[in-house]
XYZ file of C-alpha atoms in Angstrom:
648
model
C 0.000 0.000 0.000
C 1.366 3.477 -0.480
C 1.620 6.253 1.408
C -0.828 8.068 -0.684
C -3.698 5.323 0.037
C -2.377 5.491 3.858
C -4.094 8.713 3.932
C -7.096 7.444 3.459
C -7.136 4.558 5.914
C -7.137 4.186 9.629
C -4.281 4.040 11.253
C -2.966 3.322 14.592
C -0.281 4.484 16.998
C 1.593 1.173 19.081
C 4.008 1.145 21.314
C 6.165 -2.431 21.018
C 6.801 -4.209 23.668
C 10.253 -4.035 23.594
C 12.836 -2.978 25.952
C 15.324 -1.545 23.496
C 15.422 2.237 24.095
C 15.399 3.105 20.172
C 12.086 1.696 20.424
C 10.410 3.789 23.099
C 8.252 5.273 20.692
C 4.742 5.364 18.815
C 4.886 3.341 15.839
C 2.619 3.342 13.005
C 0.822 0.786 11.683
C -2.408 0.420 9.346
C -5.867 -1.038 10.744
C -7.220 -3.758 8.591
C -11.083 -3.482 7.542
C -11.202 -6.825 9.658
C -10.932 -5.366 12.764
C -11.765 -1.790 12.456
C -14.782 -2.274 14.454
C -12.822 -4.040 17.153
C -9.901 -2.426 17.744
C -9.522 0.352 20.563
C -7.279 2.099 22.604
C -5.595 0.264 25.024
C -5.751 -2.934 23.336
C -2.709 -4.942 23.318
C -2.150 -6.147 19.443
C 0.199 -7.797 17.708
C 2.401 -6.435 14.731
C 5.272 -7.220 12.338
C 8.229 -6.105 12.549
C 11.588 -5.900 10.098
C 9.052 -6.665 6.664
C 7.145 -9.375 8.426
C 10.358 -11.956 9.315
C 9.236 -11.326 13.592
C 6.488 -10.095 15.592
C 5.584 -8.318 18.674
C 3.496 -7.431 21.082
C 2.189 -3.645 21.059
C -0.392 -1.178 22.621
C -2.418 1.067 21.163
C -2.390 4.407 22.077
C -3.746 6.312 18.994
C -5.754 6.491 15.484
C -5.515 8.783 12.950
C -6.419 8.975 9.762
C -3.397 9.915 8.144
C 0.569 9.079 8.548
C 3.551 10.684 8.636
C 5.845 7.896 7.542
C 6.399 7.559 4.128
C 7.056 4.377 2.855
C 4.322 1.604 3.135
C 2.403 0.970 6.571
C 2.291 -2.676 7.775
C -1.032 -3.943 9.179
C -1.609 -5.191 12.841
C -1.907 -8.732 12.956
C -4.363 -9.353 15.713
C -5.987 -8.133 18.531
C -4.803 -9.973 21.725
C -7.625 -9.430 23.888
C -10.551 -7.333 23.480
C -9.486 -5.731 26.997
C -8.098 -2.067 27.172
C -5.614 -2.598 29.574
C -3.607 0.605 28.608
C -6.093 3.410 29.763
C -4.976 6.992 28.430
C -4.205 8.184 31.969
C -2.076 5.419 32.641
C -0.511 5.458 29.212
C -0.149 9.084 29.978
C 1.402 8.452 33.650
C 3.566 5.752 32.565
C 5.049 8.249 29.882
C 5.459 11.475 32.405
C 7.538 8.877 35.014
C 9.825 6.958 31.926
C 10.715 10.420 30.922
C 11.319 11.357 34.343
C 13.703 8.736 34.757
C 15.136 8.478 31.889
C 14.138 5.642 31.043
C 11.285 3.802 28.850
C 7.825 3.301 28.880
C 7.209 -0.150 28.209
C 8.947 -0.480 31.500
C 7.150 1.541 33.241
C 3.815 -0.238 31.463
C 5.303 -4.009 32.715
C 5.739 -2.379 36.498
C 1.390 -1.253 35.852
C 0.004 -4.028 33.792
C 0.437 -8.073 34.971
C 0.842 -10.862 32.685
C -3.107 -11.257 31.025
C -4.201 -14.976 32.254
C -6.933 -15.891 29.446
C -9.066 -18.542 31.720
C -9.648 -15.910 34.348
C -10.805 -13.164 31.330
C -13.369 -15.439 30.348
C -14.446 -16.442 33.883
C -14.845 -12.583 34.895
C -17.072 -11.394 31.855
C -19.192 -14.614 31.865
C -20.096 -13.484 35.201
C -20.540 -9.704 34.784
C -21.698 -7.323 32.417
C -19.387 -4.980 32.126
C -19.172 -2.255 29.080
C -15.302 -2.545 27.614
C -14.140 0.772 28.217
C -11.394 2.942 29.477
C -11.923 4.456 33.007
C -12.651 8.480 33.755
C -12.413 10.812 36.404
C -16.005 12.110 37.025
C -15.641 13.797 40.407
C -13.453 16.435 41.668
C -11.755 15.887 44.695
C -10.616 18.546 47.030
C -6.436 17.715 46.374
C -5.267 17.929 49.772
C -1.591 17.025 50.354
C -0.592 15.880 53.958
C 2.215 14.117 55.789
C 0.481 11.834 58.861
C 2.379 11.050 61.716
C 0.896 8.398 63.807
C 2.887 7.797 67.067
C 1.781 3.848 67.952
C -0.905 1.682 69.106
C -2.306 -1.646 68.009
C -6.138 -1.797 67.660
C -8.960 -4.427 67.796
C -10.244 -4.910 64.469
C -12.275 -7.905 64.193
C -12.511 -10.751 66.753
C -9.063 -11.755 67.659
C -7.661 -9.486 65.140
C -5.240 -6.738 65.825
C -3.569 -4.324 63.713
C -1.369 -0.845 64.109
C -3.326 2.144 64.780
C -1.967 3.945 61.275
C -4.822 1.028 59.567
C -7.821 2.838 61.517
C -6.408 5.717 60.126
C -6.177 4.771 56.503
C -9.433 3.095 56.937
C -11.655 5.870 58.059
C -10.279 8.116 55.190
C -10.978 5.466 52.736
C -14.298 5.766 54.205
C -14.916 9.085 53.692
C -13.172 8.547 49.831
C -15.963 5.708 48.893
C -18.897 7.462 49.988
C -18.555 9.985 47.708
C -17.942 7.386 44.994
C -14.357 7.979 44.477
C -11.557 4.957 44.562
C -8.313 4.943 46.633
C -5.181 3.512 46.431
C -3.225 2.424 49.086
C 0.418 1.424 48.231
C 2.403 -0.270 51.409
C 5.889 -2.285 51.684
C 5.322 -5.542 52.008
C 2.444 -8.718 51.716
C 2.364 -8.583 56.069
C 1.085 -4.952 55.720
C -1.213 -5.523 53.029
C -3.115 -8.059 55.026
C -3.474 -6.621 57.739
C -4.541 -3.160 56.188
C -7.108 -5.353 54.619
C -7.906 -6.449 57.908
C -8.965 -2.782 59.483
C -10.732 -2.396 55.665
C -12.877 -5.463 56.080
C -13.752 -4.295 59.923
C -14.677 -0.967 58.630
C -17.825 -2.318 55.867
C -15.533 -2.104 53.128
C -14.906 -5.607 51.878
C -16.329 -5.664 48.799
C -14.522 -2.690 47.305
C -10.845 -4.111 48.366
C -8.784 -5.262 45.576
C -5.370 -6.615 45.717
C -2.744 -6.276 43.519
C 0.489 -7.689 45.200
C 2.719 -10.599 43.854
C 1.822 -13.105 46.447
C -1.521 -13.930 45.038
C -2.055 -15.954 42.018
C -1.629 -15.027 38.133
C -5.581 -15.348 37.430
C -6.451 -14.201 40.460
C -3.574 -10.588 39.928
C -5.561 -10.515 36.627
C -9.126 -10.910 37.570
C -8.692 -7.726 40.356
C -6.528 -6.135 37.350
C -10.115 -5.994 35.276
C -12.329 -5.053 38.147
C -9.518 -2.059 38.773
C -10.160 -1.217 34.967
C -14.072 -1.437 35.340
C -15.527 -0.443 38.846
C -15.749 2.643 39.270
C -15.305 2.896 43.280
C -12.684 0.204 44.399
C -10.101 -0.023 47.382
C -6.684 -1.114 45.865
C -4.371 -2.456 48.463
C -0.428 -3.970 47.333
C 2.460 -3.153 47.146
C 5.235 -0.738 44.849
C 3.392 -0.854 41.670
C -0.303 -0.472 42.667
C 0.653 3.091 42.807
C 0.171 2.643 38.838
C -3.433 1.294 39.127
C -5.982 2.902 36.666
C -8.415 3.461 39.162
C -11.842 5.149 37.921
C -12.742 7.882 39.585
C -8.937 9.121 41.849
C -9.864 9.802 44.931
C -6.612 9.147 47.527
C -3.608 7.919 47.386
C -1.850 6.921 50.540
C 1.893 5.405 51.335
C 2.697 4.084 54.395
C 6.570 3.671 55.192
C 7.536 5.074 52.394
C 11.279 4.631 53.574
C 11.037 1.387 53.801
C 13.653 -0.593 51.800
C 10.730 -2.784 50.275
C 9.488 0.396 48.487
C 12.815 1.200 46.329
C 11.824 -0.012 43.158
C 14.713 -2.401 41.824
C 13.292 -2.846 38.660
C 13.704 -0.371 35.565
C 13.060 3.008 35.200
C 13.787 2.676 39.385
C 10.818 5.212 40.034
C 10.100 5.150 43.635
C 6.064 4.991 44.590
C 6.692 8.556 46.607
C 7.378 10.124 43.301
C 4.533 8.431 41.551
C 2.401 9.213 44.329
C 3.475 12.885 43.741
C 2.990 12.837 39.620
C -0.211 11.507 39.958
C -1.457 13.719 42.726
C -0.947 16.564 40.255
C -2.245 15.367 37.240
C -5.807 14.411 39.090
C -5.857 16.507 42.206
C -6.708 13.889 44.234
C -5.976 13.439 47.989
C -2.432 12.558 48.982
C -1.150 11.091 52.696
C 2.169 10.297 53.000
C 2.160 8.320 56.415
C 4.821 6.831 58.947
C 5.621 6.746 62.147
C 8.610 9.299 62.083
C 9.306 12.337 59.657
C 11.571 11.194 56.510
C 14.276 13.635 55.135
C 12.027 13.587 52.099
C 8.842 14.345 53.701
C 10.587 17.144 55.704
C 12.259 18.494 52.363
C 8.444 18.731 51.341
C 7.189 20.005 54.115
C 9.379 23.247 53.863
C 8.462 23.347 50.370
C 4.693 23.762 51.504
C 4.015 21.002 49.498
C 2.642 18.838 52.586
C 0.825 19.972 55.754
C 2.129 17.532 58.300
C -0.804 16.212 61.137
C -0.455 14.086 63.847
C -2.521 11.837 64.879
C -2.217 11.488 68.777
C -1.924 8.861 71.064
C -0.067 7.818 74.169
C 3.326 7.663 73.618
C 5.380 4.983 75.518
C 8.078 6.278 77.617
C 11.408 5.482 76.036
C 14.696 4.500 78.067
C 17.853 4.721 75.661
C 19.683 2.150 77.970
C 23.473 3.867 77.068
C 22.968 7.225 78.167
C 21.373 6.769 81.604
C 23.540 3.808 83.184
C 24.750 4.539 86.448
C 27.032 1.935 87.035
C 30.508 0.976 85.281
C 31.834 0.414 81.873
C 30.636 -3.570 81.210
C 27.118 -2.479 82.550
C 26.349 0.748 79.792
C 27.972 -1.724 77.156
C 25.568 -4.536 78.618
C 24.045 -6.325 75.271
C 20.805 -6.495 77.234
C 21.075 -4.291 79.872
C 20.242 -5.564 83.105
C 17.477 -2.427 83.716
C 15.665 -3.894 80.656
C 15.956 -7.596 82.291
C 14.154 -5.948 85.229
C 11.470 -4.452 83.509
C 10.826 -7.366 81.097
C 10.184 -9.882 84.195
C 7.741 -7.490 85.438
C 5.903 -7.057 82.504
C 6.295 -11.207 81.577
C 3.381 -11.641 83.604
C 1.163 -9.630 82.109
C 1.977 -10.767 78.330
C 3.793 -10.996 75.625
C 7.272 -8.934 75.853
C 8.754 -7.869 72.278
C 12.620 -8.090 71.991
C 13.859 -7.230 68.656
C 17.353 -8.691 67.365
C 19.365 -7.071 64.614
C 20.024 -10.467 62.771
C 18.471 -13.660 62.695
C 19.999 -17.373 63.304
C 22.438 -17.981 66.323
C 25.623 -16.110 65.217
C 25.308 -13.570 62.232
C 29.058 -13.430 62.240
C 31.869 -15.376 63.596
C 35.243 -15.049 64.844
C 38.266 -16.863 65.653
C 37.740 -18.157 69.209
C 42.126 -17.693 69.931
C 42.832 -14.097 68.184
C 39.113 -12.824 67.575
C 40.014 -12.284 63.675
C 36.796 -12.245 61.586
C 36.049 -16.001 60.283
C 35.422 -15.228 56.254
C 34.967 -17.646 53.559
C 37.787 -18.545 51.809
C 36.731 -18.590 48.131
C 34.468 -15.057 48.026
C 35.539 -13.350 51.627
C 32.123 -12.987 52.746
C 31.098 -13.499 56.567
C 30.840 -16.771 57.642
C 27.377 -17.460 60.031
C 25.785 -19.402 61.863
C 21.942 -20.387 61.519
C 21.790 -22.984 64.343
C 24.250 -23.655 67.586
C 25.173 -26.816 66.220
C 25.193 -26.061 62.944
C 27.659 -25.844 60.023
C 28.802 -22.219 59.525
C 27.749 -20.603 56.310
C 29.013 -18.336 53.965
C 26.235 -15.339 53.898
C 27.505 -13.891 50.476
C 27.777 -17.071 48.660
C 26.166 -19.627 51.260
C 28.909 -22.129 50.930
C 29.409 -24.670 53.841
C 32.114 -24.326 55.682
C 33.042 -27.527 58.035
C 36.558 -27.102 58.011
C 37.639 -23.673 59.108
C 40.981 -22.476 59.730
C 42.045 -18.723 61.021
C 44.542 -17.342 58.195
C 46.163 -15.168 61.338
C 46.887 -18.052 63.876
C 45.800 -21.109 61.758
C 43.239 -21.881 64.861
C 40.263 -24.129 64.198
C 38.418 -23.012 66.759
C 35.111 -19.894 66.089
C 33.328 -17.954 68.752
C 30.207 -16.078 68.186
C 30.700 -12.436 66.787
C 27.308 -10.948 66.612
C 24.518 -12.636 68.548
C 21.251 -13.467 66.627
C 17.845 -14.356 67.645
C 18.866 -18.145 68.602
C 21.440 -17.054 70.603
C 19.782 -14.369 72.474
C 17.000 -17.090 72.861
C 19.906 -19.241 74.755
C 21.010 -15.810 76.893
C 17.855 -15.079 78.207
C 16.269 -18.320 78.845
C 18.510 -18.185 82.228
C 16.520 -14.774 83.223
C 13.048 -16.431 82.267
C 13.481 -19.799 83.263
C 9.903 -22.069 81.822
C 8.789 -18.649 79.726
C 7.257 -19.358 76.420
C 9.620 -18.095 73.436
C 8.340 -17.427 70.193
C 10.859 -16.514 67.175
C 10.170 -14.727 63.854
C 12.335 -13.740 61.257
C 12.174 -13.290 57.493
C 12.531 -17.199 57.010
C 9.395 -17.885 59.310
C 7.379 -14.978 59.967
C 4.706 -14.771 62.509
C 2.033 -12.251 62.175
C -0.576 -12.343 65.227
C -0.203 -13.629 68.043
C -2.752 -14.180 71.838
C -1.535 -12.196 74.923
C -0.777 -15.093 76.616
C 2.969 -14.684 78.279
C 5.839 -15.238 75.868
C 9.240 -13.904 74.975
C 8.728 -12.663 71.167
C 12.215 -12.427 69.769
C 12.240 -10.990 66.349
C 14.495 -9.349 64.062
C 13.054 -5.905 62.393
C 10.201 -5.988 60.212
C 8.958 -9.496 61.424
C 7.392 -8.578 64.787
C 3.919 -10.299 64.962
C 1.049 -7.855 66.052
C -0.213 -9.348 69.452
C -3.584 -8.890 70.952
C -3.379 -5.447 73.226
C 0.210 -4.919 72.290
C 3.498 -5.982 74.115
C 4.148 -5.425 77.832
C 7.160 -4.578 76.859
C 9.773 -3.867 74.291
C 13.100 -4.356 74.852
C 15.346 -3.086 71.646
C 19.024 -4.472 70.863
C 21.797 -3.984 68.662
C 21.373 -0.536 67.620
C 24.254 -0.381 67.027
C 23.948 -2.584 64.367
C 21.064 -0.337 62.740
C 22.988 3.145 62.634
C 26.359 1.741 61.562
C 25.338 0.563 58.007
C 26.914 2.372 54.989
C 24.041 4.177 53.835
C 23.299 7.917 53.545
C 20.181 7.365 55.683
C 21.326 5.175 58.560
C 20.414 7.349 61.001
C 16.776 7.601 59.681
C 16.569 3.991 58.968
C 17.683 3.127 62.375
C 14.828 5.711 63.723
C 12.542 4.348 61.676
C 13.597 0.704 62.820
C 13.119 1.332 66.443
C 9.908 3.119 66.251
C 8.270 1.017 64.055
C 8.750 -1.461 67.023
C 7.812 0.796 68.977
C 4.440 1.055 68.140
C 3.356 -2.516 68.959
C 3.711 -1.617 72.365
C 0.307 -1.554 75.137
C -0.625 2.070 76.099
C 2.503 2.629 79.136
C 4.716 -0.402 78.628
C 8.492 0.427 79.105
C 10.530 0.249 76.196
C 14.164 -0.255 76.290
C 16.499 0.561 73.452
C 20.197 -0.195 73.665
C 23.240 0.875 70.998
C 21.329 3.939 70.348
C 24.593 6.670 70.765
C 24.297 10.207 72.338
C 22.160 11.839 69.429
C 20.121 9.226 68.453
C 19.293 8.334 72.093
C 18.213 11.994 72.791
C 16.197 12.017 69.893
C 13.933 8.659 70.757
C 13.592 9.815 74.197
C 12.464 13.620 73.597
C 10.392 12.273 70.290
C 11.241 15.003 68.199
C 11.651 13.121 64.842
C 10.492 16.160 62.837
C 13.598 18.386 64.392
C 15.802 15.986 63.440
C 14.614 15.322 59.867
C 14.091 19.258 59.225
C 17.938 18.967 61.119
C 19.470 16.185 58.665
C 18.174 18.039 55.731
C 19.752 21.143 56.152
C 23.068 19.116 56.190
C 22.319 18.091 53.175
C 21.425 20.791 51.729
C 24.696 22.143 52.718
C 26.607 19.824 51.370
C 24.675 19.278 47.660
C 23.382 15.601 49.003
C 19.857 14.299 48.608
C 17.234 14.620 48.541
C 18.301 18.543 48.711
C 19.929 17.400 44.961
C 19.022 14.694 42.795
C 21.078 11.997 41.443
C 21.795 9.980 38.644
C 24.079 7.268 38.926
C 25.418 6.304 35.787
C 27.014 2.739 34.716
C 28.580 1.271 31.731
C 31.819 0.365 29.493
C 34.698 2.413 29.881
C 34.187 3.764 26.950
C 29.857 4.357 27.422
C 30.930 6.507 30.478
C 33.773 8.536 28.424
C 30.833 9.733 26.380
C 28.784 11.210 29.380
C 31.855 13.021 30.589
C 32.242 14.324 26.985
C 28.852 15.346 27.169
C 29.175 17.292 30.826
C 29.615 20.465 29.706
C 25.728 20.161 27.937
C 24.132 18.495 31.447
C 23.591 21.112 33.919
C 25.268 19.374 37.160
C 26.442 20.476 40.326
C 28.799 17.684 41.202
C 30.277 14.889 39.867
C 31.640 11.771 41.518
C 33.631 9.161 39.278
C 34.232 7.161 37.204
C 35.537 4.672 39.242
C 35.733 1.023 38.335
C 33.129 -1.943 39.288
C 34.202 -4.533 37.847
C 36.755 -5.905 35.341
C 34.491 -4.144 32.340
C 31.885 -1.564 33.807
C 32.539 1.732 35.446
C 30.306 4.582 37.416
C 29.839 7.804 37.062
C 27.422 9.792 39.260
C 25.645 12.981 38.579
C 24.342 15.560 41.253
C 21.712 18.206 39.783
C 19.203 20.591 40.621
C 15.501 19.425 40.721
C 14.844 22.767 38.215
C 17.569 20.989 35.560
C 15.806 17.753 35.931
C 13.923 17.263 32.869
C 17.409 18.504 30.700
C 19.501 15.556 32.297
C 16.986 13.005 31.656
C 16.590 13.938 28.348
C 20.391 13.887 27.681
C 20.909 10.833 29.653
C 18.685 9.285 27.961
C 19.774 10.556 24.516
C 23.151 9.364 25.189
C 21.389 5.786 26.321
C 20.075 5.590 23.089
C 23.372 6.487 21.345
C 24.854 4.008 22.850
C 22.412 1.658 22.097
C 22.634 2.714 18.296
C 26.379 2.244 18.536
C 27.723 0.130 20.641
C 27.284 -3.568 19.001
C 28.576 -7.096 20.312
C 31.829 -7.565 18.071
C 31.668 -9.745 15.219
C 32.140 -13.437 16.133
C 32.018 -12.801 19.774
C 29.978 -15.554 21.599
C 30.885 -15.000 25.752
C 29.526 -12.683 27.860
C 33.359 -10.551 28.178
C 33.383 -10.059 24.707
C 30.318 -7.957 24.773
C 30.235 -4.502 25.193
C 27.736 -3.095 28.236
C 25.400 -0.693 27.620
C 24.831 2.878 29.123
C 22.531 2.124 32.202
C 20.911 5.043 34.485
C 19.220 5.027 37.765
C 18.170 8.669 38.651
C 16.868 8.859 42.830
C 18.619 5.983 44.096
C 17.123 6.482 47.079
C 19.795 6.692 50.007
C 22.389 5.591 47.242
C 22.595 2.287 48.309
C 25.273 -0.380 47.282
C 27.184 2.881 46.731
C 30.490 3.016 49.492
């Protein structure tokens, strides 16, 4: 067909599924009479490519009835499913964030849309009637913007159900959302906190508007609650990172919880956090936006004195907090006491009343070792990593590459002999079942994680992030290794560790002591007076100061030595305020990373990404090369790595 008869014919707009950046763009191809009267927007198709010799998967995101391409349009093949899973707005959102991050949108449309599960497609429309089309904002919601603070507390919810006060919260502004026929979305970190934030929903009359979108339920069932997202118009979407992309009808909230939590980086391509998302999509609908947690992030304060959130608290009673290294009165051994014996004192007191929380940094019985005759670290001998133990009697374990290691010797005095370096929840088990002789003791960890549990008498040892909820909260809360938490090489440890603590904190009954040791002079003062805001508003100046984020943004930059000589050729064209490399991370890729002003940010995407797409164009495996050395890496770019992790 020519371009001249193109004119006259219908023709779409796809974007291929495709990953390769020179392809992160509409591509036209002609509708054939056959399924004019099908096809739609949103549809996933499929289409040639190179004259016909492969295909692809595509979505539509256009018509027209004329092209600008030249030569002769290839027709769409087929129509996948009769489904418009790409809605405009999402198309639209997915587009706004890929060019954010410099990355693509086919990416960003993988993170949105799961894999389609044909069985369940059939099963929903036999069973509903349901008109096939894209979703639409119809009411106007008032577009408030607000960062929640809610101190602690574990509520009834149901019979023999408890959950943290921060779900009563969400739930009775969820409430308020789906009376007046508008949807919410409510993006948390992990599958514990989506059940029981389904929980408090259920309790509060709202079951049959709750749909879940996280990764631990089942393909058909991820693609059933995909479709009612697509075609109710007032639903309750509860997961996890990417519900933040659901095409909701009808935007009425969006709420984070934790939103510092490391289960709420994105790891996956363009790297867009959910905050961000959260924030794009706020603006483009003017829908409600809570930001929640239990203590004030660096980011949320960096808002706040923006005036782009209007922080609330939500009171309650606050337990008081003991930070058992600044107040010991006694010698040296005692203020350096793993579990300090004031602690011991107040957990036998409250043992009789319930359960007592005591939260470990690492789990197992020794998450490092050491040579029992010259106290050198025990490390495995083919990758260096830290050798562990998971059991007393167990074999120690590599925890980099998990090798076995049965027959240790010290490369300093050639002893055979290990010792226990850092305690972990078995072997804290084994030092404290001499203070609570006959006491029930209860473990959870990542491998086997408890989430409720009675208020009968137990000692709950748990390591953070794993504590189960228990009926009326814990008598007590005895916090250790803190030490552990504020010494990691990240450029939030001191957040992360406040945010550790507290979020154990908040399991605890209205007045129960809590005990928190390793906490240092600043952090210490800062659990005890409460003032997480000062300290935020406090850390971000510093960083502001010094050009670090999230005062600046960054772009970390990866590649071939000679994919990173282009970007510093191109420097003097990105507007930057710092730059950091290259320095080399392994035998054939390098880093380069990019500090810039949020008002530049939309120039250094675009150039990154131009320059990803150069490279892309250029940069070829070499003739005849088959193993992975001999081919060249691309250009790779992560902008917001939150807290630059993996970075030191």
């Amino acid at each position: 067909m020519t371009a001249a008869a193109s004119q006259v014919s219908r023709v779409a707009q796809v974007i291929l599924d495709s990953p390769l950046p020179q392809l992160d763009h509409p591509f036209d191809y002609l509708v054939p009479d056959r399924l004019r009267e099908e096809a739609a927007i949103g549809q996933k198709v499929t289409v040639p490519l190179r004259a016909g010799a492969r295909r692809s998967d595509a979505w539509i995101v256009g018509f027209s009835d004329t092209s600008d391409f030249a030569g002769n349009l290839a027709e769409i093949e087929s129509i996948i499913s009769p489904v418009a899973q790409l809605t405009p707005e999402l198309y639209a959102l997915a587009r706004t964030v890929a060019d954010r991050q410099a990355g693509s949108v086919v990416d960003v449309i993988r993170l949105a849309i799961p894999p389609r599960y044909v069985r369940a497609e059939k099963e929903y429309f036999a069973t509903r009637e349901t008109t096939l089309t894209s979703g639409t904002s119809t009411n106007a919601p008032a577009g408030t913007r607000t960062s929640l603070l809610i101190r602690s507390g574990v509520i009834s919810v149901a019979d023999q159900v408890w959950a943290p006060a921060w779900t009563a919260a969400f739930a009775s502004k969820v409430s308020e959302v789906i009376a007046a026929g508008n949807s919410a979305i409510l993006t948390v970190p992990d599958f514990r906190d989506v059940n029981i934030l389904e929980s408090a929903l259920i309790a509060a009359g709202l079951s049959d508007r709750i749909v879940r979108t996280d990764a631990s339920l089942a393909a058909a069932t991820r693609w059933t609650n995909y479709l009612r997202i697509l075609h109710e118009d007032s639903v309750v979407v509860i997961g996890n990172r990417s519900s933040v992309y659901a095409p909701v009808r009808n935007l009425g909230l969006i709420a984070l919880w934790d939103a510092t939590d490391e289960s709420m980086t994105e790891p996956l391509a363009p790297y867009a956090h959910p905050r961000d998302v959260a924030l794009i999509r706020q603006a483009e609908t003017a829908c409600d936006l809570i930001i929640a947690a239990h203590i004030t992030s660096v980011e949320s304060a960096r808002l706040e004195k923006l005036g782009y959130l209007e922080q609330q608290l939500v009171e309650s009673e606050i337990p008081k907090i003991i930070a058992t290294d600044r107040h010991s009165q006694k010698d040296d051994d005692e203020r350096s006491a793993r579990i300090p014996p004031a602690a011991i004192v107040a957990a036998r007191a409250a043992i009789t009343a319930g359960p007592v929380l005591i939260q470990v940094a690492k789990p197992g019985y020794a998450s490092t070792l050491r040579c029992a005759s010259c106290r050198e670290r025990a490390l495995c001998a083919h990758c260096h990593g830290p050798l562990a133990l998971k059991t007393k009697n167990g074999i120690p374990t590599c925890r980099w590459c998990a090798r076995l290691v049965p027959a240790w010797s010290c490369t300093k005095c050639h002893s055979h002999t290990l010792a226990a370096g850092s305690p972990g929840s078995e072997k804290t088990a084994e030092e404290l079942a001499r203070a609570f002789p006959g006491v029930r003791v209860v473990f959870s960890d990542s491998e086997k994680r408890l989430t409720q549990l009675n208020g009968e008498p137990a000692l709950v040892i748990a390591t953070s992030g794993t504590e189960p909820i228990v009926e009326g909260g814990y008598r007590a809360v005895l916090i250790l290794d803190g030490e552990s938490a504020r010494t990691r090489e990240d450029l939030d440890t001191d957040i992360s560790a406040l945010r550790t603590w507290m979020n154990a904190v908040a399991l605890a009954a209205p007045g129960a002591p809590v005990y928190i040791a390793g906490t240092g002079e600043v952090l210490g003062a800062v659990v005890e007076s409460g003032d997480f805001g000062s300290f935020a508003r406090q850390t971000l100046n510093e960083r502001e100061a010094l050009g670090l984020p999230p005062a600046t943004r960054v772009a970390i930059v990866t590649g071939s030595r000679e994919a990173i000589a282009g970007v510093e050729k191109a420097l003097d064209e990105i507007p930057h305020r710092s730059i950091l490399g290259p320095v080399p991370i392994s035998d054939e890729g390098y880093r380069l990373i990019i500090a810039f002003d949020y008002k530049d940010g939309a120039t250094v995407a675009t150039s990154l990404r131009a320059l990803v797409l150069k490279t892309a164009l250029t940069n070829r495996k070499p003739a005849g090369a088959s193993n992975a050395r001999a081919r060249v890496l691309r250009l790779n770019v992560r902008i917001d790595d939150f807290a630059l992790r993996g970075i030191g």
